[in-house]
Each structure stands twice: as C-alpha cells, then as structure tokens.
C-alpha cells in the first residue's frame, strides 16, 4: 500500500484536486467547475466521485492518509466555508464534516494563502525554516505567516490578512469596505489602478494608453515595462515601494527569516523584487537590516494550490505523531 | 521542599529580583543598582549573592526550579544581552551561561516586553488565552506577541518590535534611526512630544504652557486632562488615535483575542483606552470588528517585571514536562 494525500483547491471558477505522494509528486490531477451546482451536496458528491475515480485510475494500491482543502473564507477551527462572496453556496458550509464522513480520514481546511505558506514549508523553499511569511499576489493580496514552525491561525481563524493593512487612510477604496488597504496597491488589480493613476497624472506617451481597464493585465504591464515603457516601469516601482515599506512593519511583528512572493505579479522578477527589497531595507530598523530574504516561492507552477492543500495533511499527521511519542 | 522560581528585571537604573511561588506570590523581593560595577562579573557576583541571601531569608526549605531574566537587548536564543545602549557593559554578555553555572538550574532571558507578555499569560489577565498582544508603554513602546499559546521570538530573536512600525514616513525622528516610528507618538516621551506640537500649532491657553519639556510627565498630562485642559485632552485623543489605527494592522497579522496595555500611560484609563478602542474599530476590516478586546494588564503593580521574568521559567518547565510525557 502506498500512502497518498489528496489536495483540493476550491477557486471561484474551478475546483482543482490532485493525489500527492510523500515526495510531493502529484500522481494525478483533475478539475471540475466549482459553480455548476447551486446545492453544495450535489457539488461535493461530484467532487468525491471524481477523487475516487482518480484514485482508481492512479493505482489499485493507494491508501489516503488525509484530505487538505484550500478555499476562500475557510475557517480552520470550524472546518467550514463561511459566507464566501465569490461562491454560489451561501451561509456556513460544514465541508470538513461532510468529507470526513465520506472518506473516513482527517480533512483539514484553510484559506488558499495559508495553504500556500504550509506548502512552502513542506514542499517548497521554506523546508528548513520556522519563521517566514508568504505573500500571494493574485486578484487581491493574500498571506500566510509561520512562526515557531507553526502557521498562525489567530483567535478566530482569520490571522494573516496582510492585504488589509492600511497604506493610506485617505487612499483607494477596497472591496472589504475599508480605504487604503495594501491590496488596493499591491495585487494584479492594484498595479492596474496604479497604471491608470499614472496615465491620469502624467502626460508621457505610453503603449498602455490604448488599453481599457478591463483588458489590461499584469502580463501586459510586465511586457511593456520590459520594452522600456516608462509608465509600466513606474507602476512596478511604485508597487514595490509600497509592498517593501509595508513589509517592514510585518518584519517588526514576527521577525521572519524570509518573505516569499507567490503568484502572477511575482513572475515579473526583478521588476517587482528589486523595488520591494530596496524599500523594505530602507524602512527596517537597524537590528533587522540586511537579514530578511525576499524570495520567489518554490512552488511556482500549476500544481502549487494542490500541493499547498495536500501539505495541510502532512503537517497535521506530523503533529499527531509527535504528540503520540 | 517548596519549589520557587527567581525573577530578575534588569533596568537601566535598578535590578529588581524576587522569589516567586507557584501561585505567583512574590515571597521576597529586593533590588540593587544595575550600573555600580563596570565589570559584569562583579555585578553578577553581587546579584547572585543577593539572591542566595534572599532565599535564606525566606525559608530554609526552598528549591529553585529556574531563573527568568527580563533585560534590554536580551536575546532568548543565545542567552545574551547584546550591545545594550543603556547599560555600562559593552559587547555581548553571556549572562545565561554564567548564572546557570552558579545556580545549576535553567536560566531563561528575554526582553522586558516579551517577559510582560509571558507574565500576562501565566499570572495575569491572559491565563486562558492563546492569541494576544501586550503593549508596554514606558519611555518607549515595547510589545510581546503570543500566537498558538507561544511567545513569538522570530528567526533572530527580535520579533515584536511594534514600537518601530511606521506611522508616518515623514514624521518624527526616532532614537532607532528611523523616522515616524510608533513609539515617537505612543509612549511617555511620545505624548510629551504631542503636547509640545499642540502648544506650537494652536493658541489655546493651557496649564502645560508653563512646564518645560524635561519637567513634563505623563502624570502631569493625565491630571491636566482630568481637570479639563483642552491641550492635554487633545494629546490623549491623538495618542489613542495613532495607537488604535496602528493596532488594526497588528490585528491583521495575528488576529489576537485581546490586546493588553501596560505601563505608565495606561494608568490614564479611559483617556487613553477610549480613543484607542474607537480608532482600532474604525480601522479594522469587517471580519475583525467588535471582537478584539483592548484591556488593561492584569499585572499593574510594582512586582510585574519580576512576575514577567519568573513566568519565563514556568513556561519553560511546562513545555519540558509536556515533551517528556
């Protein structure tokens, strides 16, 4: 019998899942549309069947040790998805209870950014680290904080919402209802807003003047900057400046060994890493200077969300075995 | 044999120490001047003798289980005091090694704000909590962060320097070399600076116009505010506004159950707590609203630093016994 974990990433559009072995190899993966079923029970029935089908396809000799789930508005303590604005199922969904009954193995859920941080520790570039932060840059800015070798969930299960620290109390409106949150500046949407602000304030010609807000993408801004477009370059500089200076506050909280940056915007490489590092250093108090690494994630591939989810199980089983010694 | 711990608080002026029983009762306490001996060995000899004398004075039937030390620039991992600007001993002082040889019990050191947080968890108002933050308001602003029931030390032993998160990058000069740090606004010195700023900017009469910066104290500002002085009242309002709005960022990091405020400025009661709570709430994202308690420390007395230091031993022994099961 070969022991495997199942990692599930529930996104607004697709649910991806995979079967992962001890070494972090994804043996099988597939996906299904998240929002096809208005009733959660129908959705979970299809998902469970698809997982069972995947197991049969992969080998007749597999034993699942647990299932990890990354999902929006997930609560680790309660095993629920709660009032997720981007999902069709309303209210509180007891997904862990339902899946545990169906598979009879431990099921662990958390949000996707926490799962990314755990994935970094179990399979990625933070394998030897006990204190680090992962920043995920997608439509918004997510984060996971590890201290003393443990993911910080907080009292209520909502720790590490660094997308919503305040950059400027008189700044940009945020979807959360606040004003001036970090993710309104630093995210795929944030850098688009910055491009539009720069186009409004300045008179320089830019190849981005011909593109609508809806059509504009991180990839376009990156390619423009690489071709030397001054507005695109300034947008990256501004994004890195705000990210770096706010990360200095995060260092003063948990004194991490490294900060990993994951997701679309991080693929721009030095365009985003260079100003982030520069402005982080400029804002650190002396005891922290030249010590905190800002690194790309070690899980920059299609399977990252599956590995993140699956790592929740590995961590859970590691802890259980250390308690039983 | 009655088991006791020894708690030592090394301050710039005095070193206070006490013998503490299981219930957190200080059975004996005394102090000696910290800076009398230019050579650290002479200092530690006097301190060790004074502790041994205290033990004899208290009972012939005591067994020390460990010694906890709160000290400036203390490093928990290395057991050292490193380059403390306010102490006469320069360089790196291996205090834990020295005391361990003399007493043959575990010796644990950390900075005073971390010790205060541990004291709050072992003896104070955070006994049942696993996720909280302690803010100590003295000459500067210190802090200790507890998550998952553990004090966060960070990669390098310097976590929780919330006195040095940035309020305003174009703001007040800080002793750390940065500009606009939280402690330049929120601390005994910070509120004095705010009073002087208000006196400079406005023309209102104030009883504080007759007092020099050196003579001005938190107690005077508190008493003025209680008598209705508009400048003193505005200084508290401003201090609480800045503290509350920055604590909202801290909540987005570790999602604490409560934030405890300790030290001189906290004795002003609602003058500081009311604006802090109001501006914390105003800056929280919706998932955190009306959930985070802002409370006075449960250790507001002369023995607090001794209890904080002693609690480091209790925590150390608790962890050791849980590993040995």
Tab-separated table of C-alpha atoms in Angstrom, chain A residues 112-136 142-153 159-160 162 247 250-262 280 291-299 308 311-312 315 319, chain B residues 77 147-148 152-157 159 253-254:
chain	number	residue	atom	x	y	z
A	112	UNK	CA	-5.541	29.425	-0.049
A	113	UNK	CA	-2.816	31.794	1.197
A	114	UNK	CA	-2.361	29.815	4.439
A	115	UNK	CA	-2.221	26.647	2.345
A	116	UNK	CA	0.441	28.273	0.148
A	117	UNK	CA	2.533	29.041	3.260
A	118	UNK	CA	2.214	25.475	4.517
A	119	UNK	CA	3.064	24.182	1.022
A	120	UNK	CA	6.211	26.333	1.032
A	121	UNK	CA	7.277	24.766	4.351
A	122	UNK	CA	6.504	21.149	3.411
A	123	UNK	CA	7.416	21.057	-0.304
A	124	UNK	CA	8.901	24.436	-1.275
A	125	UNK	CA	11.706	26.868	-0.440
A	126	UNK	CA	10.961	27.115	3.299
A	127	UNK	CA	11.693	23.474	4.156
A	128	UNK	CA	14.309	24.347	6.765
A	129	UNK	CA	12.573	27.477	8.063
A	130	UNK	CA	10.454	28.071	11.155
A	131	UNK	CA	9.730	31.786	10.734
A	132	UNK	CA	8.635	33.156	7.381
A	133	UNK	CA	5.831	34.944	5.551
A	134	UNK	CA	4.242	34.085	2.206
A	135	UNK	CA	2.587	36.833	0.154
A	136	UNK	CA	0.309	35.634	-2.659
A	142	UNK	CA	-3.249	37.024	0.440
A	143	UNK	CA	-0.735	35.980	3.069
A	144	UNK	CA	0.263	33.229	5.452
A	145	UNK	CA	2.527	33.703	8.477
A	146	UNK	CA	4.596	30.910	10.022
A	147	UNK	CA	6.201	31.489	13.446
A	148	UNK	CA	7.886	28.908	15.671
A	149	UNK	CA	7.319	26.407	12.828
A	150	UNK	CA	3.533	26.798	13.007
A	151	UNK	CA	1.023	28.536	10.796
A	152	UNK	CA	-0.610	31.366	12.747
A	153	UNK	CA	-4.391	30.999	12.602
A	159	UNK	CA	-4.856	35.732	11.020
A	160	UNK	CA	-2.579	36.996	8.237
A	162	UNK	CA	-1.971	41.445	5.174
A	247	UNK	CA	6.569	44.525	4.770
A	250	UNK	CA	5.474	42.855	9.143
A	251	UNK	CA	9.134	42.190	9.972
A	252	UNK	CA	8.671	44.223	13.179
A	253	UNK	CA	5.841	41.847	14.084
A	254	UNK	CA	7.268	38.363	13.517
A	255	UNK	CA	10.965	38.840	12.531
A	256	UNK	CA	10.848	36.312	9.670
A	257	UNK	CA	13.897	34.673	8.109
A	258	UNK	CA	12.390	35.168	4.654
A	259	UNK	CA	9.396	36.599	2.828
A	260	UNK	CA	8.247	34.576	-0.188
A	261	UNK	CA	6.328	36.176	-3.001
A	262	UNK	CA	3.999	33.985	-4.980
A	280	UNK	CA	11.952	47.013	2.675
A	291	UNK	CA	18.957	39.911	7.244
A	292	UNK	CA	15.489	39.319	5.769
A	293	UNK	CA	15.467	37.482	2.428
A	294	UNK	CA	12.804	38.353	-0.157
A	295	UNK	CA	12.483	35.282	-2.363
A	296	UNK	CA	10.284	33.802	-5.074
A	297	UNK	CA	8.118	30.900	-3.989
A	298	UNK	CA	9.441	27.395	-4.635
A	299	UNK	CA	6.004	26.321	-5.827
A	308	UNK	CA	-0.477	23.678	-0.588
A	311	UNK	CA	0.666	19.905	2.825
A	312	UNK	CA	-2.033	20.649	5.425
A	315	UNK	CA	1.591	18.911	8.815
A	319	UNK	CA	1.993	16.913	14.697
B	77	UNK	CA	18.095	32.067	21.612
B	147	UNK	CA	0.210	33.116	18.963
B	148	UNK	CA	-0.831	29.471	19.272
B	152	UNK	CA	6.870	34.719	19.051
B	153	UNK	CA	10.640	35.229	19.142
B	154	UNK	CA	11.192	35.219	15.376
B	155	UNK	CA	14.128	33.946	13.357
B	156	UNK	CA	16.697	36.127	15.057
B	157	UNK	CA	15.094	36.634	18.480
B	159	UNK	CA	10.163	39.713	16.971
B	253	UNK	CA	-1.192	39.986	11.307
B	254	UNK	CA	-2.032	37.685	14.237
